[in-house]
Coordinates of C-alpha atoms in Angstrom, one line a residue:
Chain A
M1 CA 180.6 102.2 -118.1
R2 CA 181.4 99.1 -120.3
V3 CA 180.3 95.7 -119.3
L4 CA 181.1 92.3 -120.8
F5 CA 178.3 89.7 -120.1
L6 CA 179.1 85.9 -120.2
C7 CA 176.1 83.6 -120.6
Y8 CA 176.6 79.9 -121.6
R9 CA 173.0 79.4 -122.7
G10 CA 171.1 82.3 -124.2
N11 CA 167.8 80.8 -125.0
P12 CA 165.1 82.7 -123.3
Y13 CA 162.6 79.9 -123.5
C14 CA 164.4 77.3 -121.3
G15 CA 165.9 78.2 -118.0
G16 CA 166.0 81.7 -116.6
Q17 CA 169.5 82.7 -117.8
G18 CA 168.4 83.8 -121.3
I19 CA 165.5 85.9 -119.9
Y20 CA 167.8 87.5 -117.4
L21 CA 170.4 88.3 -120.0
Y22 CA 167.9 89.7 -122.5
H23 CA 166.0 92.1 -120.1
L24 CA 168.9 93.1 -117.8
T25 CA 171.2 94.1 -120.7
R26 CA 168.3 96.1 -122.3
E27 CA 167.6 98.0 -119.1
L28 CA 171.3 98.6 -118.3
A29 CA 171.7 100.0 -121.8
K30 CA 168.9 102.4 -121.1
L31 CA 170.9 103.6 -118.1
G32 CA 173.9 104.3 -120.4
V33 CA 175.9 101.2 -119.9
E34 CA 177.7 99.9 -123.0
I35 CA 177.3 96.1 -123.3
D36 CA 179.1 93.3 -125.0
V37 CA 177.8 89.8 -124.7
L38 CA 179.5 86.4 -125.1
V39 CA 176.8 83.9 -125.4
G40 CA 176.5 80.2 -126.0
P41 CA 173.7 78.3 -127.8
P42 CA 170.7 78.0 -127.9
Y43 CA 171.0 81.7 -128.7
H44 CA 168.6 84.4 -127.6
D45 CA 166.4 86.7 -129.5
P46 CA 168.2 89.5 -131.3
M47 CA 169.8 92.0 -128.9
D48 CA 171.7 94.0 -131.4
E49 CA 169.8 97.2 -130.7
W50 CA 171.5 97.6 -127.3
A51 CA 174.4 95.2 -127.2
R52 CA 177.2 93.8 -129.3
V53 CA 176.7 90.0 -129.3
I54 CA 179.5 87.5 -129.9
K55 CA 178.3 83.9 -130.3
V56 CA 180.4 81.2 -128.7
E57 CA 180.2 77.8 -130.2
N58 CA 179.0 74.8 -128.3
L59 CA 177.5 71.6 -129.8
N60 CA 175.2 70.8 -126.9
L61 CA 176.2 67.2 -126.9
W62 CA 174.9 66.4 -123.5
C63 CA 172.4 63.4 -123.5
E64 CA 172.9 62.8 -127.2
R65 CA 174.1 59.3 -128.2
T66 CA 176.9 59.5 -130.7
R67 CA 174.9 57.7 -133.5
R68 CA 172.1 60.2 -133.0
I69 CA 174.1 63.3 -133.1
P70 CA 173.2 65.2 -136.3
Y71 CA 175.7 65.0 -139.1
E72 CA 176.4 68.8 -139.1
K73 CA 177.5 68.5 -135.4
L74 CA 179.4 65.3 -135.9
V75 CA 181.8 66.8 -138.5
R76 CA 182.7 69.5 -136.0
I77 CA 183.5 67.2 -133.1
F78 CA 187.2 66.9 -133.9
S79 CA 188.1 70.5 -133.0
P80 CA 189.9 70.5 -129.6
Y81 CA 187.1 72.2 -127.5
N82 CA 184.4 70.2 -129.1
F83 CA 186.3 66.9 -128.6
V84 CA 186.8 67.7 -124.9
D85 CA 183.1 68.5 -124.7
Y86 CA 182.3 65.2 -126.4
A87 CA 184.7 63.1 -124.3
L88 CA 183.4 64.5 -121.0
T89 CA 179.7 64.1 -121.9
R90 CA 180.4 60.4 -122.6
F91 CA 181.2 60.1 -118.9
H92 CA 178.0 61.9 -117.9
I93 CA 179.8 65.1 -117.0
F94 CA 178.0 68.3 -118.0
P95 CA 180.9 70.3 -119.5
E96 CA 179.2 73.3 -121.0
M97 CA 180.2 75.6 -118.2
E98 CA 183.8 74.5 -118.3
T99 CA 184.3 74.8 -122.0
F100 CA 182.2 77.9 -122.4
S101 CA 184.3 79.7 -119.8
V102 CA 187.6 78.6 -121.4
R103 CA 186.3 79.6 -124.8
A104 CA 185.2 83.0 -123.4
F105 CA 188.6 83.5 -121.8
S106 CA 190.3 82.8 -125.1
L107 CA 187.9 85.2 -127.0
M108 CA 188.4 87.9 -124.4
K109 CA 192.0 88.2 -125.4
K110 CA 190.9 89.3 -128.8
L111 CA 188.2 91.6 -127.6
L112 CA 190.6 93.4 -125.2
K113 CA 192.7 94.4 -128.1
E114 CA 189.8 96.6 -129.3
R115 CA 188.3 97.8 -126.1
Q116 CA 188.5 97.8 -122.3
Y117 CA 185.8 96.7 -119.9
D118 CA 185.1 98.1 -116.5
I119 CA 183.5 94.8 -115.3
V120 CA 182.8 91.3 -116.4
H121 CA 179.3 89.9 -115.5
D122 CA 179.1 86.1 -115.6
V123 CA 175.6 84.6 -115.5
Q124 CA 175.6 81.4 -113.6
C125 CA 178.6 79.8 -115.3
L126 CA 181.3 79.8 -112.7
G127 CA 183.6 77.8 -115.0
W128 CA 187.3 77.3 -114.7
G129 CA 188.0 79.9 -117.4
L130 CA 187.0 82.7 -115.1
L131 CA 190.1 82.1 -113.0
P132 CA 192.7 83.0 -115.7
M133 CA 190.3 85.8 -116.8
K134 CA 191.0 87.5 -113.5
G135 CA 194.5 87.9 -114.9
Y136 CA 193.1 90.6 -117.2
G137 CA 192.7 92.8 -114.2
I138 CA 189.0 93.4 -114.6
P139 CA 186.6 92.7 -111.7
I140 CA 184.3 89.8 -112.2
V141 CA 180.8 89.5 -110.7
S142 CA 178.6 86.5 -111.2
T143 CA 174.8 86.1 -110.8
V144 CA 173.9 82.8 -109.1
H145 CA 170.1 82.4 -108.5
H146 CA 170.6 79.3 -106.4
P147 CA 173.5 76.9 -105.8
L148 CA 173.5 73.7 -107.8
T149 CA 173.6 71.8 -104.6
F150 CA 169.9 72.1 -104.4
D151 CA 169.4 70.6 -107.9
R152 CA 171.7 67.7 -107.0
E153 CA 169.8 67.1 -103.7
A154 CA 166.5 67.2 -105.5
D155 CA 167.9 64.6 -108.0
F156 CA 169.0 62.4 -105.1
L157 CA 165.5 62.4 -103.9
I158 CA 164.3 60.4 -106.8
D159 CA 167.4 58.5 -108.0
K160 CA 166.6 54.8 -107.5
T161 CA 169.7 52.9 -108.6
F162 CA 173.4 53.1 -107.9
W163 CA 174.0 54.1 -111.6
E164 CA 171.5 57.0 -111.3
L165 CA 173.3 58.3 -108.3
V166 CA 176.6 58.0 -110.0
T167 CA 175.4 59.9 -113.0
T168 CA 173.9 62.6 -110.8
I169 CA 177.1 63.1 -109.0
M170 CA 179.1 63.3 -112.2
F171 CA 176.7 65.7 -113.8
Y172 CA 177.0 68.6 -111.4
P173 CA 180.3 70.6 -111.5
L174 CA 180.1 71.5 -107.8
T175 CA 183.8 71.3 -107.1
M176 CA 184.6 73.7 -109.9
Q177 CA 181.9 76.1 -108.8
R178 CA 183.1 76.0 -105.2
V179 CA 186.7 76.8 -106.2
V180 CA 185.7 79.5 -108.7
I181 CA 182.9 81.3 -106.8
N182 CA 185.2 82.0 -103.9
R183 CA 187.7 83.8 -106.2
L184 CA 185.3 86.2 -107.9
N185 CA 184.9 89.8 -106.7
R186 CA 181.1 89.7 -106.0
I187 CA 178.2 87.3 -106.3
I188 CA 174.8 88.6 -107.1
T189 CA 171.9 86.5 -105.9
S190 CA 168.2 87.1 -106.2
S191 CA 167.0 86.8 -102.6
V192 CA 168.1 87.4 -99.0
N193 CA 167.5 83.7 -98.5
G194 CA 170.0 83.0 -101.3
V195 CA 172.8 84.6 -99.2
A196 CA 172.5 81.9 -96.5
E197 CA 172.2 79.2 -99.2
L198 CA 175.4 80.3 -100.9
R199 CA 177.2 80.5 -97.6
K200 CA 176.1 77.0 -96.8
A201 CA 176.8 75.5 -100.2
F202 CA 180.1 77.1 -101.1
G203 CA 181.4 78.6 -97.8
L204 CA 181.1 82.1 -99.4
P205 CA 181.4 85.0 -97.0
A206 CA 178.3 87.3 -96.8
R207 CA 180.4 90.4 -97.6
K208 CA 181.0 89.0 -101.1
I209 CA 177.3 88.6 -101.8
S210 CA 174.8 91.3 -103.0
V211 CA 171.1 90.8 -103.3
V212 CA 169.3 92.1 -106.4
Y213 CA 165.8 90.9 -106.9
N214 CA 165.0 89.4 -110.3
G215 CA 163.1 91.5 -112.7
M216 CA 160.2 90.9 -115.1
D217 CA 158.4 92.8 -117.7
V218 CA 155.5 94.3 -115.7
E219 CA 154.1 96.0 -118.8
M220 CA 153.8 92.7 -120.5
F221 CA 152.6 90.8 -117.4
R222 CA 149.5 92.7 -116.6
N223 CA 145.9 91.5 -116.2
T224 CA 144.2 91.2 -119.6
G225 CA 140.7 91.8 -118.2
E226 CA 139.4 88.4 -119.4
P227 CA 136.8 86.8 -117.1
R228 CA 138.2 84.7 -114.3
E229 CA 137.5 81.0 -114.3
E230 CA 136.3 79.5 -111.0
N231 CA 138.0 76.5 -109.3
S232 CA 140.8 76.6 -111.8
L233 CA 144.4 76.3 -110.5
L234 CA 147.5 77.1 -112.5
F235 CA 151.1 75.7 -112.3
V236 CA 153.9 77.2 -114.4
G237 CA 157.2 75.4 -114.4
N238 CA 159.3 72.4 -115.3
T239 CA 157.5 69.3 -114.1
E240 CA 160.6 67.3 -114.5
D241 CA 162.4 69.5 -112.0
H242 CA 162.2 67.6 -108.7
K243 CA 162.5 70.9 -106.7
K244 CA 159.0 71.8 -107.8
G245 CA 157.5 69.3 -105.4
M246 CA 154.9 68.1 -108.0
R247 CA 153.9 65.1 -105.9
Y248 CA 152.7 67.3 -103.1
L249 CA 150.7 69.5 -105.5
F250 CA 149.0 66.4 -106.9
E251 CA 148.3 65.0 -103.5
A252 CA 146.7 68.4 -102.5
L253 CA 144.6 68.3 -105.7
A254 CA 143.4 64.8 -104.9
M255 CA 142.1 66.1 -101.6
L256 CA 140.2 69.0 -103.2
P257 CA 136.6 68.7 -104.6
D258 CA 136.4 67.1 -108.0
E259 CA 135.4 70.4 -109.7
V260 CA 138.8 71.9 -109.0
T261 CA 141.1 71.5 -112.0
L262 CA 144.8 72.2 -112.6
T263 CA 146.4 73.6 -115.7
I264 CA 150.1 72.9 -116.1
V265 CA 152.1 75.2 -118.4
D266 CA 154.7 72.6 -119.5
E267 CA 155.0 69.6 -121.9
G268 CA 153.0 66.6 -120.8
P269 CA 153.0 63.0 -122.1
P270 CA 154.4 61.5 -124.2
S271 CA 157.5 63.7 -124.1
R272 CA 157.5 64.2 -120.3
L273 CA 156.2 61.4 -118.2
T274 CA 157.3 62.0 -114.6
A275 CA 154.4 64.2 -113.6
W276 CA 152.0 62.1 -115.7
G277 CA 153.0 59.0 -113.7
M278 CA 152.1 60.7 -110.5
I279 CA 148.8 61.9 -112.0
Q280 CA 147.9 58.4 -113.0
D281 CA 148.9 57.1 -109.5
L282 CA 146.4 59.4 -107.9
G283 CA 143.7 59.0 -110.6
L284 CA 143.7 62.7 -111.6
E285 CA 143.9 62.3 -115.4
K286 CA 140.6 64.1 -116.0
R287 CA 141.4 67.0 -113.7
V288 CA 144.9 67.9 -115.0
T289 CA 145.7 69.4 -118.4
F290 CA 149.1 70.3 -120.0
T291 CA 149.3 73.3 -122.3
G292 CA 152.7 72.5 -123.7
K293 CA 155.0 75.4 -124.4
V294 CA 153.1 78.6 -124.8
D295 CA 154.0 82.1 -126.1
L296 CA 154.1 85.0 -123.8
S297 CA 150.7 86.4 -124.6
T298 CA 149.1 83.0 -123.9
L299 CA 150.9 82.8 -120.6
V300 CA 149.7 86.3 -119.6
S301 CA 146.2 85.2 -120.6
L302 CA 146.4 82.1 -118.5
Y303 CA 147.6 84.1 -115.5
S304 CA 144.7 86.5 -115.9
R305 CA 142.0 83.8 -116.3
K306 CA 142.9 81.2 -113.8
T307 CA 141.7 81.5 -110.2
I308 CA 145.0 80.8 -108.3
L309 CA 148.6 80.2 -109.1
V310 CA 150.0 77.3 -107.0
M311 CA 153.7 76.6 -106.3
S312 CA 154.5 73.5 -104.3
S313 CA 158.2 74.0 -104.5
L314 CA 160.8 72.3 -102.2
H315 CA 163.2 75.1 -103.2
E316 CA 163.1 78.2 -105.3
G317 CA 166.0 80.5 -106.1
F318 CA 163.5 83.2 -106.9
G319 CA 160.1 81.9 -108.0
L320 CA 159.4 84.0 -111.1
P321 CA 155.9 82.5 -111.8
A322 CA 154.7 83.8 -108.5
A323 CA 155.9 87.3 -109.3
E324 CA 154.4 87.1 -112.8
A325 CA 151.0 85.9 -111.4
M326 CA 151.1 88.7 -108.9
A327 CA 151.7 91.2 -111.7
C328 CA 148.6 89.8 -113.4
E329 CA 146.6 90.3 -110.3
T330 CA 146.3 86.6 -109.6
P331 CA 146.5 85.5 -106.0
V332 CA 149.1 82.9 -105.2
V333 CA 149.4 79.9 -102.9
T334 CA 153.1 78.9 -102.5
T335 CA 155.3 77.1 -100.0
T336 CA 157.7 78.9 -97.8
A337 CA 160.7 77.3 -99.6
G338 CA 163.7 79.3 -100.7
A339 CA 163.0 82.9 -101.8
L340 CA 159.2 82.5 -102.2
P341 CA 158.3 84.3 -98.9
E342 CA 160.4 87.3 -100.1
V343 CA 158.6 87.3 -103.5
V344 CA 155.1 86.9 -102.1
G345 CA 155.8 89.1 -99.0
N346 CA 153.7 89.4 -96.0
G347 CA 151.4 92.1 -97.3
G348 CA 148.6 89.8 -98.4
A349 CA 149.5 89.0 -102.0
G350 CA 149.1 85.3 -101.3
I351 CA 149.1 82.5 -98.8
L352 CA 152.3 80.7 -97.7
V353 CA 152.3 77.1 -96.5
P354 CA 155.1 74.9 -95.3
P355 CA 156.7 72.7 -98.1
K356 CA 156.0 69.0 -98.3
D357 CA 152.6 69.5 -96.6
P358 CA 149.8 68.7 -99.1
R359 CA 147.1 69.1 -96.5
A360 CA 148.2 72.7 -95.7
L361 CA 148.4 73.4 -99.5
K362 CA 144.8 72.0 -99.9
N363 CA 143.5 74.1 -97.0
A364 CA 145.1 77.3 -98.3
I365 CA 143.7 76.7 -101.8
L366 CA 140.2 75.9 -100.5
E367 CA 140.2 79.0 -98.3
L368 CA 141.0 81.2 -101.4
L369 CA 138.6 79.4 -103.7
K370 CA 135.8 80.2 -101.3
D371 CA 136.7 83.9 -101.0
K372 CA 136.2 85.8 -104.3
N373 CA 136.5 89.3 -102.8
G374 CA 139.6 88.3 -100.9
R375 CA 141.2 87.0 -104.1
K376 CA 140.5 90.3 -105.8
A377 CA 142.0 92.3 -103.0
M378 CA 145.1 90.0 -103.0
G379 CA 145.5 90.5 -106.7
K380 CA 145.6 94.3 -106.4
I381 CA 148.2 94.0 -103.6
G382 CA 150.2 91.5 -105.7
R383 CA 150.3 93.8 -108.7
K384 CA 151.5 96.7 -106.6
R385 CA 154.3 94.7 -105.0
A386 CA 155.4 93.3 -108.4
V387 CA 155.7 96.8 -109.9
E388 CA 157.6 98.2 -106.9
H389 CA 160.1 95.4 -106.4
F390 CA 160.3 93.1 -109.5
A391 CA 160.4 95.4 -112.5
W392 CA 163.5 95.1 -114.8
P393 CA 164.3 98.8 -114.5
V394 CA 164.6 98.3 -110.7
A395 CA 166.8 95.2 -111.1
A396 CA 169.0 97.1 -113.6
K397 CA 169.4 100.1 -111.3
N398 CA 170.3 97.8 -108.4
T399 CA 172.7 95.8 -110.5
L400 CA 174.4 99.0 -111.7
D401 CA 174.9 100.0 -108.0
V402 CA 176.6 96.7 -107.4
Y403 CA 178.9 97.3 -110.4
K404 CA 179.9 100.7 -109.0
D405 CA 180.5 99.3 -105.6
V406 CA 182.7 96.5 -106.9
I407 CA 184.7 98.8 -109.2
Q408 CA 185.2 101.2 -106.4
S409 CA 186.4 98.5 -104.0
C410 CA 188.8 97.3 -106.7
G411 CA 190.3 100.7 -107.0
R412 CA 189.1 101.4 -110.5
C413 CA 187.4 104.6 -111.8
V414 CA 184.0 104.5 -113.5
Chain J
M1 CA 182.8 61.9 -151.5
Q2 CA 182.3 64.7 -149.0
R3 CA 185.4 66.0 -147.3
S4 CA 184.0 65.4 -143.8
R5 CA 183.3 61.7 -144.7
I6 CA 186.9 61.4 -145.7
W7 CA 187.8 62.7 -142.3
G8 CA 185.5 60.1 -140.8
F9 CA 187.3 57.3 -142.7
L10 CA 190.7 58.8 -141.7
A11 CA 189.6 58.9 -138.0
C12 CA 188.6 55.3 -138.1
I13 CA 191.7 54.0 -139.9
L14 CA 194.1 56.1 -137.8
S15 CA 192.5 55.2 -134.5
L16 CA 192.5 51.5 -135.5
A17 CA 196.1 51.6 -136.6
L18 CA 197.2 53.4 -133.4
F19 CA 195.1 51.0 -131.3
A20 CA 196.7 48.0 -132.9
G21 CA 200.2 49.5 -132.6
F22 CA 199.7 50.5 -129.0
V23 CA 198.4 47.1 -127.9
Y24 CA 201.1 45.2 -129.9
Y25 CA 204.1 47.3 -128.6
A26 CA 202.8 47.9 -125.1
F27 CA 201.6 44.4 -124.3
F28 CA 203.3 41.9 -126.6
V29 CA 206.7 43.0 -127.9
D30 CA 209.2 42.4 -125.0
A31 CA 206.6 43.7 -122.5
G32 CA 207.4 40.9 -120.0
A33 CA 211.1 41.6 -120.2
V34 CA 210.9 45.4 -119.8
T35 CA 212.9 46.6 -116.8
L36 CA 212.7 50.1 -115.6
C37 CA 215.2 49.6 -112.8
G38 CA 218.1 50.6 -115.0
L39 CA 216.7 54.1 -115.6
A40 CA 217.9 57.1 -113.6
S41 CA 215.4 58.2 -111.0
Q42 CA 214.8 61.5 -112.7
T43 CA 214.2 59.8 -116.0
Y44 CA 211.8 57.2 -114.5
Y45 CA 209.8 59.7 -112.5
A46 CA 209.6 62.1 -115.5
I47 CA 207.4 59.4 -117.1
A48 CA 205.9 57.9 -113.9
V49 CA 204.6 61.1 -112.3
P50 CA 202.3 62.3 -115.1
I51 CA 200.8 58.8 -115.4
M52 CA 200.6 58.6 -111.7
L53 CA 198.7 61.8 -111.5
V54 CA 196.2 60.7 -114.1
A55 CA 195.7 57.3 -112.5
L56 CA 195.3 58.6 -109.0
G57 CA 193.0 61.3 -110.3
L58 CA 190.7 58.6 -111.8
C59 CA 190.9 56.6 -108.5
A60 CA 190.1 59.7 -106.5
T61 CA 187.1 60.5 -108.7
G62 CA 185.8 57.0 -108.3
F63 CA 186.3 57.2 -104.5
W64 CA 184.7 60.6 -104.3
V65 CA 181.6 59.3 -106.2
G66 CA 181.3 56.3 -103.8
W67 CA 181.9 58.5 -100.8
T68 CA 179.3 61.0 -101.9
I69 CA 176.7 58.2 -102.3
L70 CA 177.6 56.9 -98.9
T71 CA 177.2 60.2 -97.2
I72 CA 174.0 61.5 -98.9
K73 CA 171.8 63.1 -96.3
V74 CA 168.5 63.8 -97.9
A75 CA 165.2 62.3 -96.8
P76 CA 163.6 60.6 -99.9
P77 CA 159.9 60.9 -100.0
M78 CA 159.1 57.4 -101.0
P79 CA 160.0 54.3 -99.0
E80 CA 160.7 52.1 -102.0
I81 CA 163.5 54.5 -102.9
V82 CA 165.0 54.3 -99.4
E83 CA 165.3 50.5 -99.8
K84 CA 166.9 50.8 -103.2
K85 CA 169.3 53.5 -102.0
D86 CA 170.5 51.3 -99.2
Y87 CA 171.5 48.7 -101.8
A88 CA 173.2 51.5 -103.7
K89 CA 175.2 52.3 -100.6
V90 CA 176.6 48.8 -100.4
K91 CA 177.8 49.2 -104.0
A92 CA 179.2 52.6 -103.1
F93 CA 181.1 51.0 -100.3
F94 CA 182.7 48.5 -102.6
L95 CA 183.5 51.2 -105.1
C96 CA 185.4 53.1 -102.4
A97 CA 187.2 50.0 -101.3
L98 CA 188.1 49.1 -104.9
M99 CA 189.4 52.5 -105.7
L100 CA 191.6 52.5 -102.5
A101 CA 192.9 49.1 -103.4
L102 CA 193.7 50.1 -107.0
A103 CA 195.4 53.3 -105.8
A104 CA 197.5 51.3 -103.3
I105 CA 198.4 48.6 -105.9
F106 CA 199.3 51.3 -108.4
L107 CA 201.5 53.3 -106.0
Y108 CA 203.3 50.1 -104.9
G109 CA 203.8 49.2 -108.6
V110 CA 205.3 52.6 -109.3
Y111 CA 207.5 52.3 -106.2
I112 CA 209.0 49.0 -107.3
R113 CA 209.2 50.2 -110.9
N114 CA 206.9 47.6 -112.3
Y115 CA 206.3 48.1 -116.1
W116 CA 202.6 47.2 -115.8
A117 CA 201.9 50.0 -113.2
L118 CA 202.7 52.5 -116.0
A119 CA 201.4 50.5 -119.0
I120 CA 197.9 49.8 -117.7
P121 CA 196.9 53.3 -116.9
A122 CA 198.5 54.7 -120.1
A123 CA 196.6 52.0 -122.0
A124 CA 193.3 52.8 -120.3
V125 CA 193.5 56.5 -121.2
T126 CA 194.9 56.0 -124.7
L127 CA 192.4 53.3 -125.7
V128 CA 189.4 55.3 -124.4
V129 CA 190.4 58.3 -126.4
L130 CA 191.1 56.2 -129.5
G131 CA 187.8 54.4 -129.0
M132 CA 186.0 57.8 -129.0
V133 CA 187.8 58.9 -132.2
F134 CA 186.9 55.7 -133.9
W135 CA 183.2 55.9 -132.7
V136 CA 182.8 59.4 -134.0
G137 CA 184.4 58.4 -137.3
I138 CA 181.9 55.6 -137.7
A139 CA 179.1 58.0 -136.9
I140 CA 180.3 60.5 -139.5
I141 CA 180.6 57.8 -142.1
T142 CA 177.1 56.3 -141.5
A143 CA 175.2 59.5 -140.7
R144 CA 172.9 61.1 -143.2
S145 CA 173.6 64.7 -143.9
T146 CA 170.7 67.2 -143.9
L147 CA 172.8 70.0 -145.3
P148 CA 171.7 71.5 -148.6
E149 CA 173.6 70.1 -151.6
N150 CA 175.6 73.2 -152.3
K151 CA 177.0 73.2 -148.7
K152 CA 178.1 69.6 -148.6
K153 CA 181.5 70.0 -150.2

């Protein structure tokens, strides 16, 4: 089988798309799938061993003032696609998905002269370009971890002024995604909860949605054997993302004894100030530390050393940090938001609490901090669950099953 | 001089020249005396419909933004945001009203074949695009290159 992947941002260190693309294509290749990838910047780590990679230009002009755009990018603005990108970003529109998909459509015409594809797999783009792409007669599936409606609502929660609301509305291409998503052959989402969310957000019928749990590298994410620190909480994620419910986590921390500390794997001040402002409000400056960006081995070490991973999310399309912590035998305390109950399960890998309830979060953390043996047992259960459900080979096999089903239902031969 | 800087100068000069020409010919030379009533309907609407679509699209976008703000149904966590949002909703209401009024005035103008109903939307789009070309040109001229010397030409 030959698959063409489309991914508008390939960087594996920001956002989940790059990670998804890198690992899924590698595992699919092991299953005998031939893979070509059209990918936009920032680009991923080399994937040449198992895929043919074609880089698609994008200047990433969003949020850059014209006078601050580097000279090397400025001189390329006058090409048609780049100028459209530039013009739309000046009106606070986020055009990467639109222009990437149209560029991909244009590039596909050249690719199809050399080889045929059995299926096109789009990763969270849902751009206008996918519509004419259907004219090539190849089934198209798209992975959508969660609808952007959640991101927009989370932004609405903290937008203070009329102008902030306007820019939020202009930013999210929801109309485009709603039109495009309903015209694709199949949507892959990473949780059963995601099916209902996609139906609600885009009116997508359930028969067009398949659930494939996200994967992770369970060989990399395993307990390092380092001694566990006591009373040490861990949070992994983007603190600027309003869906993470940082306010509730900090409120819970303020209610916990002073010896309980929190380590956040993300940039802190001066580059990121949203979380820091909340920390200052609650007087938690001495109890919270930011690690900044860390490499994979440091992250695994943190998962293995800290007492509990906490997620105070208001919504999670999947909740990868919870699965990673479980793989490292670390118990988790998470909210019941989004797909987190599916990730943590009800087998005892962690404690689930309602979202927006700092008191419940505090009680669950306290309960676990007091029970060392319970934490150890939870860690073992978590590791077992992670290996059985969230390993990349499992995700690749399930994705391949979806491909076969889509191709069969479209009347094509594998 | 680097070739890209020459393009920067050209972008500025060209956009300024087009800007001046557009403003002069669209708004000053005989603009008040232009009559579109003598045009055949097909000829008139061949020009009016594309401009109408763009203008109504812009009005619809403005209305949609205002309407979305008016109908947001999320519970903000902090009371001070609720208060500020209520103020935003007043502005959103006026935005919707303004867009509806503009669309109505525009449609009426197109119906009676008023020159300004076509000239103003065309000017808005043209001048915004020329403004962006000019601004990028200025940025190219004044930016410092970090390319190695052997790649600059």
